[in-house]
Amino acid sequence: MSYRTEEVAYVQPAQPAGAAQAAQQQRSTAEYRALDAAHHIHPFSDMGSLNRSGSRVIVKAQGVYLWDSDGNKIIDGMAGLWCVNVGYGRKELADAAYRQMQELPFYNTFFKTTHPPVIELSALLAELAPEPFNHFFYCNSGSEGNDTVLRIVHQYWATQGKHSKKFVISRKNGYHGSTIAGGTLGGMGYMHEQMPSKVENIVHIDQPYFFGEAEGNLTPEEFALARAQQLEAKILEIGADNVAAFIGEPFQGAGGVIFPASTYWPEIQRICRKYDILLVADEVIGGFGRTGEWFAHQHFGFEPDLITLAKGLTSGYVPMGAVGLHDRVAKAIIENGDFNHGLTYSGHPVAAAVAVANLKLLRDDKIVERVKTDTGPYFQKKLRDTFANHPIIGEISGAGLVAGLQLAEDPKARKRFANGGEVGTICRDFCFNGNLIMRATGDRMLLSPPLVINKLEIDEIVAKAKYAIDATAQQLGIS
Ligand code: PXG
C-alpha cells in the first residue's frame, strides 16, 4: 500500500529559512536528509523512493503549528498522528516528565511493586472513563494494547471454563496496529500480504463504509444494520461456543474516518450479548475527546467490555498504551490467579506522570467539553457549509474534531474515481504546497487536528483544504 509512502514525498518549500530558525538547527536541511537517507528506515515507507525525494524535517512545534527545517510554518490538521490532543508545547507535560525523571525515572510494576504515578493515573482514568471501567493495564502503544486485549480475552474465557471460545472477529479495513497480533486483527490487506505468520483464529467481516460499499437503494441505516448482521452470520458459521470477542474502532480512523450510521453499534452490541461474546472498542484514535465525548463509544452509545487506549492518553508526548477492563472482565482476571502478561515498561512512571498532567489539562481546561459544545460543532458545520455541492466531494463524515472528506467523480451518483488513490495523492500534494497537513487514505482526505484548536485556526484549515480540493478538481478538469 503506497499512500503512506507518498504521504512523506517532499514538496520544495516556497519560503526561505528564517534566520532564528537556522541558528537553532544543528544541520542544514540537505545534511539532515542525507543522514536520514543513510541511516533511518521509516515506518510504512518505500525507502528507495523516499530517499530519492527526501524527507520533510520537522524541527519544532507550538499549539497547532509545526515548523520545518526550512522555516515553513505548517498547520497540523492531523495532531501529529491522531494523538497530540492538547496541542504542542504544553509546559505542564514537560514539567511533569522532568519532575518524574528526577524523582523516580523508572521502576517496574512486577513483583508486588507499584509507584505513585501509576496509582494516580489509574485512579484518574477510573474517574474519567464510564462507570464500569475501573481497572487499567499498561503498555507502550496501541498495538501492544491490542495484543494485551487478546491475552485478556483468552484468559477471561479460560476463567469461565469456556476454553473453546478462541476466535476473534474483526473488520476489513480496520486498523489495530502493526505487531503481529495488531496487524492480524486489522483488516489491511496490504499488511497481511507481508505477514506469512499471522495470529490464528482471527477472521474479518465487511466494514460499514456506506459511500464506498452500499449497493442499490439501501439507506445508510439499513446498510449499517446489514453490515452489523454479518457479525451474527459469522458467529453462526463458526459456532458461538468458539467465538471469544468482536473488536472494532467505534469509527475507523486510518481506514478513512468511516462513521457508521446510528443503527450499527446497537446491533453489534445486541449480537455480542446474545451470543455471549466480549465486545472490544479500540479507542486508540477515538479516545480522549476526539468526538467531543471522552470516549468514542459514548458518542455511538454502546458499552464495550474492553477498551484499547493510547495516543491521546499522553497526547503523544511520550509513548503509552493501556487497556481498560469492564468490572465483569476485571473481576474474572483479578480473582483467578496469575495473569501471565506484562512489559518492562508497563505503567512507566514518566509516561504515567505525563498522562496524568495531560488528562488533567483535558479535564480542567475543559478541552473535551469545548470540542463537544463549541469547536467541534463549528468545525463540522464549517466543513459541511464550505463543501456543500462541491463537484468532487461526495460525503463528509465525522463528529467533534475528526472528519473524512470523500473525493468522488460524481458525488450525487456516489461514483468514486477509478484511480482514487492517485486523486488523493494529488490533493495531498496541494495541501503540502499550502502548508496544511491533511492525510489522504486512498480517495478520502482526513482531518483530526489538536483538540485545542480555536475557530480562527479551524477557518485556516478549512480554507487551505478548500484551496487544495479546488485545485485538485481543476487539475482533473472538473468544475
Ligand atoms: N488501534 C488504532 C485504532 C489505531 O489507529 C493502533 C491501534 C496502533 O497504535 P500504535 O501506537 O501501536 O501505532 C492505531 C494506530 C495512519 C496511522 O496512517 C494510524 C495509526 C498508526 C500509524 C499510522 O493513519 N494508528
PDB file of C-alpha atoms in Angstrom, residues 3-4 78 81-82 142-143 146 149 168-178 182-188 190-192 204-209 227-228 231 245-261 264-266 268-269 278-287 290-291 295-302 304 306-311 402 439 441 444 446 448:
ATOM      1  CA  TYR A   3      -0.367   6.004   0.324  1.00  0.00           C
ATOM      2  CA  ARG A   4       1.697   6.182   3.470  1.00  0.00           C
ATOM      3  CA  MET A  78      -3.678  15.621  11.945  1.00  0.00           C
ATOM      4  CA  LEU A  81      -0.594  11.078  14.058  1.00  0.00           C
ATOM      5  CA  TRP A  82      -4.062  11.489  15.619  1.00  0.00           C
ATOM      6  CA  GLY A 142      -1.895   0.898  20.734  1.00  0.00           C
ATOM      7  CA  SER A 143      -0.511  -2.233  19.092  1.00  0.00           C
ATOM      8  CA  ASN A 146      -4.485  -4.861  21.285  1.00  0.00           C
ATOM      9  CA  VAL A 149      -6.661  -7.328  24.677  1.00  0.00           C
ATOM     10  CA  VAL A 168     -11.879 -13.093  17.436  1.00  0.00           C
ATOM     11  CA  ILE A 169     -13.910 -11.339  14.775  1.00  0.00           C
ATOM     12  CA  SER A 170     -12.671  -8.056  13.346  1.00  0.00           C
ATOM     13  CA  ARG A 171     -13.331  -5.969  10.219  1.00  0.00           C
ATOM     14  CA  LYS A 172     -11.810  -5.431   6.818  1.00  0.00           C
ATOM     15  CA  ASN A 173     -10.151  -2.001   6.581  1.00  0.00           C
ATOM     16  CA  GLY A 174      -9.995  -1.766  10.359  1.00  0.00           C
ATOM     17  CA  TYR A 175      -6.658  -0.757  11.893  1.00  0.00           C
ATOM     18  CA  HIS A 176      -5.444  -2.230  15.164  1.00  0.00           C
ATOM     19  CA  GLY A 177      -1.683  -1.755  14.985  1.00  0.00           C
ATOM     20  CA  SER A 178       1.387  -3.321  13.487  1.00  0.00           C
ATOM     21  CA  GLY A 182      -2.330  -5.935  15.801  1.00  0.00           C
ATOM     22  CA  GLY A 183      -1.648  -6.465  12.115  1.00  0.00           C
ATOM     23  CA  THR A 184      -3.686  -9.681  12.040  1.00  0.00           C
ATOM     24  CA  LEU A 185      -6.590  -8.089  13.896  1.00  0.00           C
ATOM     25  CA  GLY A 186      -6.530  -5.179  11.478  1.00  0.00           C
ATOM     26  CA  GLY A 187      -8.112  -5.704   8.118  1.00  0.00           C
ATOM     27  CA  MET A 188      -5.485  -4.114   5.888  1.00  0.00           C
ATOM     28  CA  TYR A 190      -1.553  -4.847   2.065  1.00  0.00           C
ATOM     29  CA  MET A 191      -0.232  -5.609   5.556  1.00  0.00           C
ATOM     30  CA  HIS A 192      -1.491  -9.194   5.570  1.00  0.00           C
ATOM     31  CA  HIS A 204     -12.891 -10.499   9.357  1.00  0.00           C
ATOM     32  CA  ILE A 205     -16.303  -9.242   8.293  1.00  0.00           C
ATOM     33  CA  ASP A 206     -17.051  -6.302   5.989  1.00  0.00           C
ATOM     34  CA  GLN A 207     -16.824  -2.699   7.161  1.00  0.00           C
ATOM     35  CA  PRO A 208     -19.762  -0.256   7.448  1.00  0.00           C
ATOM     36  CA  TYR A 209     -18.475   2.003   4.646  1.00  0.00           C
ATOM     37  CA  ARG A 227     -23.151  -4.889   7.902  1.00  0.00           C
ATOM     38  CA  ALA A 228     -23.654  -5.396  11.650  1.00  0.00           C
ATOM     39  CA  LEU A 231     -21.350 -10.455  12.669  1.00  0.00           C
ATOM     40  CA  ALA A 245     -14.703 -11.476  21.034  1.00  0.00           C
ATOM     41  CA  PHE A 246     -15.508  -8.874  18.429  1.00  0.00           C
ATOM     42  CA  ILE A 247     -13.180  -5.882  18.068  1.00  0.00           C
ATOM     43  CA  GLY A 248     -13.778  -2.638  16.197  1.00  0.00           C
ATOM     44  CA  GLU A 249     -12.849   1.011  16.197  1.00  0.00           C
ATOM     45  CA  PRO A 250     -16.035   2.966  17.057  1.00  0.00           C
ATOM     46  CA  PHE A 251     -15.205   4.896  13.877  1.00  0.00           C
ATOM     47  CA  GLN A 252     -12.403   3.712  11.622  1.00  0.00           C
ATOM     48  CA  GLY A 253      -9.537   6.208  11.689  1.00  0.00           C
ATOM     49  CA  ALA A 254      -6.682   5.047   9.465  1.00  0.00           C
ATOM     50  CA  GLY A 255      -9.280   3.332   7.267  1.00  0.00           C
ATOM     51  CA  GLY A 256     -10.638   6.751   6.247  1.00  0.00           C
ATOM     52  CA  VAL A 257     -12.711   8.178   9.112  1.00  0.00           C
ATOM     53  CA  ILE A 258     -15.595   5.829   8.358  1.00  0.00           C
ATOM     54  CA  PHE A 259     -18.528   6.754  10.614  1.00  0.00           C
ATOM     55  CA  PRO A 260     -21.184   4.038  10.753  1.00  0.00           C
ATOM     56  CA  ALA A 261     -24.851   5.074  10.809  1.00  0.00           C
ATOM     57  CA  TYR A 264     -24.608  -0.123  13.604  1.00  0.00           C
ATOM     58  CA  TRP A 265     -23.256  -0.261  17.150  1.00  0.00           C
ATOM     59  CA  PRO A 266     -26.522  -1.048  18.968  1.00  0.00           C
ATOM     60  CA  ILE A 268     -23.308  -5.159  17.179  1.00  0.00           C
ATOM     61  CA  GLN A 269     -23.858  -4.916  20.934  1.00  0.00           C
ATOM     62  CA  LEU A 278     -16.864  -9.890  24.504  1.00  0.00           C
ATOM     63  CA  LEU A 279     -17.134  -6.532  22.753  1.00  0.00           C
ATOM     64  CA  VAL A 280     -13.872  -4.603  22.383  1.00  0.00           C
ATOM     65  CA  ALA A 281     -13.786  -0.926  21.398  1.00  0.00           C
ATOM     66  CA  ASP A 282     -10.404   0.136  20.039  1.00  0.00           C
ATOM     67  CA  GLU A 283     -10.353   3.723  21.300  1.00  0.00           C
ATOM     68  CA  VAL A 284      -6.765   4.463  20.280  1.00  0.00           C
ATOM     69  CA  ILE A 285      -7.886   7.293  17.981  1.00  0.00           C
ATOM     70  CA  GLY A 286     -11.416   7.900  19.269  1.00  0.00           C
ATOM     71  CA  GLY A 287     -10.457   8.151  22.955  1.00  0.00           C
ATOM     72  CA  ARG A 290     -11.812  13.333  19.641  1.00  0.00           C
ATOM     73  CA  THR A 291     -15.580  13.151  19.046  1.00  0.00           C
ATOM     74  CA  PHE A 295     -14.530   8.028  24.512  1.00  0.00           C
ATOM     75  CA  ALA A 296     -15.954   7.422  21.057  1.00  0.00           C
ATOM     76  CA  HIS A 297     -18.136   4.503  22.199  1.00  0.00           C
ATOM     77  CA  GLN A 298     -20.045   7.061  24.282  1.00  0.00           C
ATOM     78  CA  HIS A 299     -20.674   9.044  21.100  1.00  0.00           C
ATOM     79  CA  PHE A 300     -22.155   5.936  19.459  1.00  0.00           C
ATOM     80  CA  GLY A 301     -23.995   4.846  22.598  1.00  0.00           C
ATOM     81  CA  PHE A 302     -22.717   1.369  23.343  1.00  0.00           C
ATOM     82  CA  PRO A 304     -17.868  -2.361  25.434  1.00  0.00           C
ATOM     83  CA  LEU A 306     -12.707  -3.770  26.969  1.00  0.00           C
ATOM     84  CA  ILE A 307     -11.271  -0.524  25.604  1.00  0.00           C
ATOM     85  CA  THR A 308      -7.861  -0.082  23.986  1.00  0.00           C
ATOM     86  CA  LEU A 309      -6.183   3.259  24.715  1.00  0.00           C
ATOM     87  CA  ALA A 310      -3.014   5.023  23.509  1.00  0.00           C
ATOM     88  CA  LYS A 311      -2.253   8.217  21.528  1.00  0.00           C
ATOM     89  CA  VAL A 402     -12.389  14.451  13.236  1.00  0.00           C
ATOM     90  CA  ARG A 439      -3.984  12.955   5.320  1.00  0.00           C
ATOM     91  CA  THR A 441      -6.255   7.498   2.645  1.00  0.00           C
ATOM     92  CA  ARG A 444     -10.598  10.101   1.372  1.00  0.00           C
ATOM     93  CA  LEU A 446      -8.712  13.137   6.637  1.00  0.00           C
ATOM     94  CA  SER A 448      -8.025  15.328  13.031  1.00  0.00           C
TER      95      SER A 448
END
